[in-house]
Short mmCIF file of N, CA and C in Angstrom, two decimals:
data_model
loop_
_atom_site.label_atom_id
_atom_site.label_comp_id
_atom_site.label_asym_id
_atom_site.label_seq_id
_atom_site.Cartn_x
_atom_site.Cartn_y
_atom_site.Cartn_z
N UNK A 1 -3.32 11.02 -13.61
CA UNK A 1 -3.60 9.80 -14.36
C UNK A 1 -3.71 10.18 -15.82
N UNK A 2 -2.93 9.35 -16.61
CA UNK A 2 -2.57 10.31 -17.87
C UNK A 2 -3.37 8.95 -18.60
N UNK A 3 -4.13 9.06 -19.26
CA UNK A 3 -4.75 7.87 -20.30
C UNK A 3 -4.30 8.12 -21.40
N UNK A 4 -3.57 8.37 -22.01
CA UNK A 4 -2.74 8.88 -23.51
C UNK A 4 -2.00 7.66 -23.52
N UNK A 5 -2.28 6.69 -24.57
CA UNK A 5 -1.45 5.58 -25.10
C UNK A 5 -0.46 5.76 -26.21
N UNK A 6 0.23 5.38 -26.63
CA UNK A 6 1.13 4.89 -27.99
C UNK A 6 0.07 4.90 -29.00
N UNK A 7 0.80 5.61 -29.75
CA UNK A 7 -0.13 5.75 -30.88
C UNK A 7 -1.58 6.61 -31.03
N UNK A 8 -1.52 7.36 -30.07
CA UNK A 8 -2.52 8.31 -29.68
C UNK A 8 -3.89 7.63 -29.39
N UNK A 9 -3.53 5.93 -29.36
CA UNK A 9 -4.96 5.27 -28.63
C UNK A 9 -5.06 5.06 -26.86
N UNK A 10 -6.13 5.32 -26.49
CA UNK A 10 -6.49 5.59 -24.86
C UNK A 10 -5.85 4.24 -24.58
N UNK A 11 -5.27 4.05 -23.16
CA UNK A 11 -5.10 3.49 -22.51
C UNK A 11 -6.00 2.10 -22.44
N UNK A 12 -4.78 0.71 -22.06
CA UNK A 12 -5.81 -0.04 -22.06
C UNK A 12 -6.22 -0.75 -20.87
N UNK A 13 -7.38 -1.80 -20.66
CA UNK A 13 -7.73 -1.83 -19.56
C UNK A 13 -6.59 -2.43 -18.20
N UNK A 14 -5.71 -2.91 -18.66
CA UNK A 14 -4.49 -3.40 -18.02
C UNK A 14 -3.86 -2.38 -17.54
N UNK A 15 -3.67 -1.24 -18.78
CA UNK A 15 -2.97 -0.16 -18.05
C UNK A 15 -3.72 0.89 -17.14
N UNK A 16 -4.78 0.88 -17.34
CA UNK A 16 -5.56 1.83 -16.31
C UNK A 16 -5.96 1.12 -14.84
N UNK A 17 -5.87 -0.68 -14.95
CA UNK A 17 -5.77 -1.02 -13.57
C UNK A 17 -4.39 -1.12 -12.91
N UNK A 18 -3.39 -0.78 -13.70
CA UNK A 18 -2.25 -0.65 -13.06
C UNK A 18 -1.70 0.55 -12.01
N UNK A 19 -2.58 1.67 -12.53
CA UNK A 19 -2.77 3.20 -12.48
C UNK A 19 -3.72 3.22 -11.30
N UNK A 20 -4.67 2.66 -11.41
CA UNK A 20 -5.65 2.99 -10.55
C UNK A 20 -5.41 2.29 -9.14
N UNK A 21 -5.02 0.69 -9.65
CA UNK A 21 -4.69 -0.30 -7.88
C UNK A 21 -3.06 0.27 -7.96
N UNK A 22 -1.83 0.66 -8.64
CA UNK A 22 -0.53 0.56 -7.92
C UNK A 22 -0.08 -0.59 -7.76
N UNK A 23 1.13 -0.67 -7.82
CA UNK A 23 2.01 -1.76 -7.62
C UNK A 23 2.17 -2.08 -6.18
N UNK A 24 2.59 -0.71 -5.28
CA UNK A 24 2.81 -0.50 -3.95
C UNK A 24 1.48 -0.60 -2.95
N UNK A 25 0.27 -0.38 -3.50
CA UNK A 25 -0.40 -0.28 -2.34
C UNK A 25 -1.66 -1.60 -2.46
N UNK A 26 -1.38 -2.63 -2.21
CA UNK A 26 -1.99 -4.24 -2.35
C UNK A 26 -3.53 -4.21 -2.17
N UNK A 27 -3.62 -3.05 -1.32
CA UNK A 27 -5.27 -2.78 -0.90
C UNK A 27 -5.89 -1.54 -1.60
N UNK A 28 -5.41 -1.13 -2.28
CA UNK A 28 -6.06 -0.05 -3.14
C UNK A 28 -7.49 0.01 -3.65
N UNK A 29 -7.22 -1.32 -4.35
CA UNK A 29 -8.63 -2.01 -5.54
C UNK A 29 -10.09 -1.61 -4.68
N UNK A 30 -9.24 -2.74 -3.23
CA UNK A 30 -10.57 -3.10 -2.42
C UNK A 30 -10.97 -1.94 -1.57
N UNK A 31 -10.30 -0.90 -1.14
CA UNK A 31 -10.91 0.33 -0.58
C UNK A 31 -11.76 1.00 -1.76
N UNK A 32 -11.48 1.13 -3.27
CA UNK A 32 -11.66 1.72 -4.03
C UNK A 32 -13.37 0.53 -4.19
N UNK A 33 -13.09 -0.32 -4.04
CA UNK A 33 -14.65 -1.30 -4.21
C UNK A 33 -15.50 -0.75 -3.32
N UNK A 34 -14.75 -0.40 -2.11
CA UNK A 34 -16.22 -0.40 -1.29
C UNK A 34 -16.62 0.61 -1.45
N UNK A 35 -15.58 1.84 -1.86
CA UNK A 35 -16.23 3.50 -1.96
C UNK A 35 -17.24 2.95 -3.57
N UNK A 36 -17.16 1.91 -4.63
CA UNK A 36 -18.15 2.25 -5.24
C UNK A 36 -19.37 1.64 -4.54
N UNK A 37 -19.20 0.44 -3.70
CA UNK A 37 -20.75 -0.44 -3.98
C UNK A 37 -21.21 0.52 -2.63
N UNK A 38 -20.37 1.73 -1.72
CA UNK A 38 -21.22 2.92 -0.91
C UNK A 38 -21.94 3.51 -1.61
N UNK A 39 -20.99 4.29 -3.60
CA UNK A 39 -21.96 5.42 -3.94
C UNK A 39 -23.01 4.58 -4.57
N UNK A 40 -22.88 3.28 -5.03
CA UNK A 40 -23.44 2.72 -5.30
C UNK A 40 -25.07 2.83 -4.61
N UNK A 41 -25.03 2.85 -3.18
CA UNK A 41 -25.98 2.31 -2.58
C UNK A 41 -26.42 3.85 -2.01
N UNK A 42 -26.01 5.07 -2.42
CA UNK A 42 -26.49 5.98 -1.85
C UNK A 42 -26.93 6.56 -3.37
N UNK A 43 -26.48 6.18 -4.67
CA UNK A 43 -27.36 6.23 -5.88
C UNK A 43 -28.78 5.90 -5.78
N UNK A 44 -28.62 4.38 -5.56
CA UNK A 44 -30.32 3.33 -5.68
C UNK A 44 -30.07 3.09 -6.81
N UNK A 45 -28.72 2.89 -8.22
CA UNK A 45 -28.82 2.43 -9.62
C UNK A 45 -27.41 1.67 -9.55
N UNK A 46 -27.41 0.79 -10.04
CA UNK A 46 -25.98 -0.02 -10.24
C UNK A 46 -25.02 0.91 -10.83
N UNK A 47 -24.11 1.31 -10.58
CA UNK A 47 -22.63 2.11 -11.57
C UNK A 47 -22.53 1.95 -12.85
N UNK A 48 -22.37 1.04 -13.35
CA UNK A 48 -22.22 0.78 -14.32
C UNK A 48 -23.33 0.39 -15.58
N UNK A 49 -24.61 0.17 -14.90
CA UNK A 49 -25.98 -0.16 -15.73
C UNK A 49 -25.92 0.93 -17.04
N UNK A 50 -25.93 0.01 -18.39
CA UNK A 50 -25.80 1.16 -19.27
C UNK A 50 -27.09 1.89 -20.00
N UNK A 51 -28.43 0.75 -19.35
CA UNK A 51 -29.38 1.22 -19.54
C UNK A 51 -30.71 1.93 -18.74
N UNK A 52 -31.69 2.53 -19.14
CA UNK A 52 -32.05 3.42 -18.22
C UNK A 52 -33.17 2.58 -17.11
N UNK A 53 -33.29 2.73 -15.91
CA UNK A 53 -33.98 2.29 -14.89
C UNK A 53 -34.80 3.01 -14.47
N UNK A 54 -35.93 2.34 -13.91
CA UNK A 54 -36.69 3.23 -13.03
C UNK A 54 -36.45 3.09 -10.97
N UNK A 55 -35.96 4.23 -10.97
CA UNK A 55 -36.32 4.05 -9.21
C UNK A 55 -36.55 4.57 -8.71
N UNK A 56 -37.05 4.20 -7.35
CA UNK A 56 -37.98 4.84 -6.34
C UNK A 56 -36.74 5.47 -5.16
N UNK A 57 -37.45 7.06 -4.61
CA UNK A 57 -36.41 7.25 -3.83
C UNK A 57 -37.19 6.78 -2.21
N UNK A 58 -36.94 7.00 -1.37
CA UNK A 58 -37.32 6.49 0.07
C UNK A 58 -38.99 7.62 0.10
N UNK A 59 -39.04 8.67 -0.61
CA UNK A 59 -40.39 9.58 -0.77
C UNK A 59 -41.20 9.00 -1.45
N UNK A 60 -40.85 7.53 -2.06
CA UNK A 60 -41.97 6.90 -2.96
C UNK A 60 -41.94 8.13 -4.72
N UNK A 61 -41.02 8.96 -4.84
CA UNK A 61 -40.61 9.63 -6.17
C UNK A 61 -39.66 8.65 -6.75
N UNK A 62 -40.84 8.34 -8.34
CA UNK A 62 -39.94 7.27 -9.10
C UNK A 62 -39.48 8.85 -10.10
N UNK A 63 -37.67 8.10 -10.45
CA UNK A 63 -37.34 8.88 -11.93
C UNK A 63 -36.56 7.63 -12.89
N UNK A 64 -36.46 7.73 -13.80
CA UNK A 64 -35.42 7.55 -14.65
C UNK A 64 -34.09 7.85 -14.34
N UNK A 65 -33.28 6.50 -14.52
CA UNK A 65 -31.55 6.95 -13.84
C UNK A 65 -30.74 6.07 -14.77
N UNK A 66 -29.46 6.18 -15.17
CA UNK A 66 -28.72 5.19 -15.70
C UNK A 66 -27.31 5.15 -14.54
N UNK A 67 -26.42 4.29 -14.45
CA UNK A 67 -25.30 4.16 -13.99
C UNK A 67 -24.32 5.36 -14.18
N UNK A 68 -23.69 5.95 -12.99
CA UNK A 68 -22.85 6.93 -13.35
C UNK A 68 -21.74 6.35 -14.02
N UNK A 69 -21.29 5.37 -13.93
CA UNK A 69 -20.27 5.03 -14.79
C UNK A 69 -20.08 4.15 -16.23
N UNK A 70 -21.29 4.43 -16.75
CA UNK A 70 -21.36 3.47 -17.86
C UNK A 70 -21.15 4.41 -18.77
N UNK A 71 -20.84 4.10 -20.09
CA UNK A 71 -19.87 3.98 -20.97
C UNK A 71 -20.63 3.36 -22.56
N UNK A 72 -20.75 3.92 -23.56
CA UNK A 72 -21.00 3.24 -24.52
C UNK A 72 -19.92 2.94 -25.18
N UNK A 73 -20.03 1.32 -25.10
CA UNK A 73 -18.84 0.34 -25.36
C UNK A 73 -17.60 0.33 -24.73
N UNK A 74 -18.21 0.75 -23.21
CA UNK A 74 -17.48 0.23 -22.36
C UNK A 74 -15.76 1.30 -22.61
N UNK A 75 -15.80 2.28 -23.01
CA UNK A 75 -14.86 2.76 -23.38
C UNK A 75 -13.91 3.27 -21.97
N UNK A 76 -12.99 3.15 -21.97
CA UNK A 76 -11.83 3.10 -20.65
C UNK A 76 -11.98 4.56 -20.56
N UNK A 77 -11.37 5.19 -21.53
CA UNK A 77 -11.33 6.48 -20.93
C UNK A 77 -12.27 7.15 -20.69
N UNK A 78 -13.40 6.88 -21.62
CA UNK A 78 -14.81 7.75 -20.99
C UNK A 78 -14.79 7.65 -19.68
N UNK A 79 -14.77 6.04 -19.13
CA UNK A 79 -15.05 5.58 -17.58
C UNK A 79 -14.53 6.39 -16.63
N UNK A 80 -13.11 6.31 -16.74
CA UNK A 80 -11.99 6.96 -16.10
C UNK A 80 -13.06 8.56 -15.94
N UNK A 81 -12.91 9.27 -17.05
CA UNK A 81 -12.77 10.74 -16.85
C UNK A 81 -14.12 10.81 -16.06
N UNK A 82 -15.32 10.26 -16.29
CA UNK A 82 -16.82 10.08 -15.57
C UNK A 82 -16.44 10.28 -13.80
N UNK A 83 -15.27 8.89 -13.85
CA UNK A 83 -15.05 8.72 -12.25
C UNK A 83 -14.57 9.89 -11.77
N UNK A 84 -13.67 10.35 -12.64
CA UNK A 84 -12.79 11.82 -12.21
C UNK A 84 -13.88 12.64 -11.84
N UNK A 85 -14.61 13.46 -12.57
CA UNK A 85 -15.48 13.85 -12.57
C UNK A 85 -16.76 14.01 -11.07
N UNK A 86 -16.99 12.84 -10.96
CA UNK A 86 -17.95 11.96 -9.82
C UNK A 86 -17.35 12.50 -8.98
N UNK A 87 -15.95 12.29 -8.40
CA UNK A 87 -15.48 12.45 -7.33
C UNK A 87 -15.18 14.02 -6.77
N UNK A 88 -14.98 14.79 -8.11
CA UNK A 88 -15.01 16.33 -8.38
C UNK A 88 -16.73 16.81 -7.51
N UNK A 89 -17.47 16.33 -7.75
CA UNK A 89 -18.19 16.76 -7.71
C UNK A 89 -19.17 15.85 -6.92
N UNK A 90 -18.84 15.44 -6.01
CA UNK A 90 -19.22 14.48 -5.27
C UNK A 90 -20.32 14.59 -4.98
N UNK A 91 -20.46 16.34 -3.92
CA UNK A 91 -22.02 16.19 -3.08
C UNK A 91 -23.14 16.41 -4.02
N UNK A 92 -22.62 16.92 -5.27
CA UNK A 92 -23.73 17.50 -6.06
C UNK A 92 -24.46 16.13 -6.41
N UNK A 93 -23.36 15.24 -6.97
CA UNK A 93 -23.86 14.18 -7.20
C UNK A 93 -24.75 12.77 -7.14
N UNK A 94 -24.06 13.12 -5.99
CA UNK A 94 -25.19 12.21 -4.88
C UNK A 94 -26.36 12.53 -4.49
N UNK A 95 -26.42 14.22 -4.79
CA UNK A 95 -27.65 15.04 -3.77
C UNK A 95 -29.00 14.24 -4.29
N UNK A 96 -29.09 14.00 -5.44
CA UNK A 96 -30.25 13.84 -6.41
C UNK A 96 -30.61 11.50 -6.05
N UNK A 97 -29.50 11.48 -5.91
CA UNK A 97 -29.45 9.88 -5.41
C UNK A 97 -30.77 9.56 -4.57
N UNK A 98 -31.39 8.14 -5.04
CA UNK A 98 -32.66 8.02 -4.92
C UNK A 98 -31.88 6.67 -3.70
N UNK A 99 -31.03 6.69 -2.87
CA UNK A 99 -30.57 5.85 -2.04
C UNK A 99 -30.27 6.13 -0.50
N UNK A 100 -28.98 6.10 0.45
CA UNK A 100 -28.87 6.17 0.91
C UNK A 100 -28.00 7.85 1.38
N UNK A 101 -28.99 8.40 1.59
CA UNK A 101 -28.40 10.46 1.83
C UNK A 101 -27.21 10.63 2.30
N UNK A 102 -25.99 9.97 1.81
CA UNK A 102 -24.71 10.32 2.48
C UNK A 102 -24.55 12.27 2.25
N UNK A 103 -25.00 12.64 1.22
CA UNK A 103 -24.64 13.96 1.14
C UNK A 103 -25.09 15.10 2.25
N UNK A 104 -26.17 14.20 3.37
CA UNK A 104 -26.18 15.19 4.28
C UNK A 104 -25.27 14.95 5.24
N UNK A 105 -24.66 14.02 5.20
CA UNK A 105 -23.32 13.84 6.16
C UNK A 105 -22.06 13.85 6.21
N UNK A 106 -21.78 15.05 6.95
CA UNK A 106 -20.67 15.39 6.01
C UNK A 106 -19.44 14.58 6.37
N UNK A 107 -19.25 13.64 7.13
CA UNK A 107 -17.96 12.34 7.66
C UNK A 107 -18.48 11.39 6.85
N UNK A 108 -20.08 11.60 6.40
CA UNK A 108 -20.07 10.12 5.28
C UNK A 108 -19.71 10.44 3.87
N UNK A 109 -19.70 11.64 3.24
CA UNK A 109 -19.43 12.40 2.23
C UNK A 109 -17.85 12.58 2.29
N UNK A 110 -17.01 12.80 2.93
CA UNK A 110 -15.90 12.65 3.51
C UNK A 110 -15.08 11.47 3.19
N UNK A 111 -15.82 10.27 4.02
CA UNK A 111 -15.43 8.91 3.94
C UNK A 111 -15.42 8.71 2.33
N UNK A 112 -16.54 9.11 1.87
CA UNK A 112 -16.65 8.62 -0.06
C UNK A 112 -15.90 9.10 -0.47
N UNK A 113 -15.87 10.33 -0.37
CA UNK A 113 -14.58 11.04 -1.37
C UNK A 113 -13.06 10.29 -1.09
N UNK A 114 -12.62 9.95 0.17
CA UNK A 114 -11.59 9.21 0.45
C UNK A 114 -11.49 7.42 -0.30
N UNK A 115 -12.69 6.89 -0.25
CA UNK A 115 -13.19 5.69 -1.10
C UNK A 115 -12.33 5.94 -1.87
N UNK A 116 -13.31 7.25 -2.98
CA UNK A 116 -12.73 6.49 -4.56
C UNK A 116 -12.06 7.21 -4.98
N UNK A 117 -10.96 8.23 -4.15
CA UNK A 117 -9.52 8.73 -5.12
C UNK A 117 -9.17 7.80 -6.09
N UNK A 118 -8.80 8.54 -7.22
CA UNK A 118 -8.37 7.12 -8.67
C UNK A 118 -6.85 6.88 -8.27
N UNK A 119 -6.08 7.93 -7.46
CA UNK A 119 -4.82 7.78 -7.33
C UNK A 119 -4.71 6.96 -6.03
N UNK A 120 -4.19 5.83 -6.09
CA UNK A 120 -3.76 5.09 -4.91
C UNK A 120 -3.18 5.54 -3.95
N UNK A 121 -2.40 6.53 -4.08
CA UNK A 121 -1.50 6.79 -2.71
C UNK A 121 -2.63 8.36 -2.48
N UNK A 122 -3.54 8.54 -3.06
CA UNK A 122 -4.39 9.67 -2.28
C UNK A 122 -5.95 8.83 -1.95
N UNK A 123 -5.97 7.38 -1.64
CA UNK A 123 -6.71 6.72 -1.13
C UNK A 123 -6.83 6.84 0.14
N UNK A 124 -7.73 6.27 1.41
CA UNK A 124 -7.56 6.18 2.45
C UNK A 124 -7.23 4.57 2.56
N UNK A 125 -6.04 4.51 3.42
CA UNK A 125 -5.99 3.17 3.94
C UNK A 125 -7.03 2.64 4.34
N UNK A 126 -7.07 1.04 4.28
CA UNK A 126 -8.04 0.49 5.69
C UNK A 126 -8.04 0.64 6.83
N UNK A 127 -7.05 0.84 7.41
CA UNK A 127 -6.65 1.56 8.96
C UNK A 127 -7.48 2.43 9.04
N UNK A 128 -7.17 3.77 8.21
CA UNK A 128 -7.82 5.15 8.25
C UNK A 128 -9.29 5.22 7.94
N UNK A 129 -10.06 4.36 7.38
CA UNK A 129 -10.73 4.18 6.82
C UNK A 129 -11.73 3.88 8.56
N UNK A 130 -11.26 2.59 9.15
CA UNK A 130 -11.84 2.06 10.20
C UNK A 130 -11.73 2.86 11.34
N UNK A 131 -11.02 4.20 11.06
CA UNK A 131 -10.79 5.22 12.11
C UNK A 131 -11.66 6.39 11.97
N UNK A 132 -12.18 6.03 10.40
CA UNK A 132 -12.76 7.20 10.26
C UNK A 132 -14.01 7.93 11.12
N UNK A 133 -14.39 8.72 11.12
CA UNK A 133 -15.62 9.54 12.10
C UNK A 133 -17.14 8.86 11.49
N UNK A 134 -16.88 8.48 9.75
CA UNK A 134 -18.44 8.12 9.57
C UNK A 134 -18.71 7.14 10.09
N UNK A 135 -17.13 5.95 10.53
CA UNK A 135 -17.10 4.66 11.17
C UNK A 135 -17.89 4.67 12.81
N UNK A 136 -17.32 5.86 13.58
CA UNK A 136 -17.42 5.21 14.63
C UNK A 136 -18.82 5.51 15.21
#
């Protein structure tokens, strides 16, 4: 995923949802939704919240958290490279998540990483998805 625009300005938001959902694969977006509102919910902080929160993890330990994917001023490519990033580094990421412990499982850790590939054709289908092991 190359975010390098014309004129040496980042990519814009049209072109990075073109990149990210594909022309070819109609269900991309929405596999890619549910892998966020999963890490979403194994965070305990909205994705995108650009300001800082307090939350509680299931131990009753409050910290300070902001959205992994927020962005000051919303900037595309920051977003992008964050997500890259996230997905790089998935279990670390989650480990600290004041939500739902996918990182001790490793078919639910599995399933996420398959969620939110940025590249569409290295997504998991919905088929594959409903086949998966964290599914059954």
């Amino acid at each position: 995923l190359s975010l390098a625009g014309g004129g040496g300005r980042g990519a814009s938001r049209d072109e990075i949802h073109q990149r990210v959902c594909g022309e070819s694969v109609p269900w991309a977006l929405d596999v890619w939704a549910v892998g966020a509102l999963l890490l979403e919910m194994s965070m305990g902080v909205p994705l995108w919240l650009a300001y800082n929160c307090r939350v509680t993890d299931r131990s009753g330990k409050s910290q300070i958290a902001t959205g992994l994917f927020s962005s000051p001023q919303r900037d595309n490519r920051k977003i992008v490279a964050k997500q890259r990033e996230i997905v790089k580094k998935l279990r670390k990421t989650i480990q600290g998540g004041a939500g739902v412990p996918l990182h001790t499982d490793p078919d639910g850790l599995d399933f996420l990483f398959l969620l939110l590939q940025l590249d569409p054709r290295d997504r998991i289908s919905p088929a594959e998805a409903l086949a998966h092991p964290f599914l059954q």
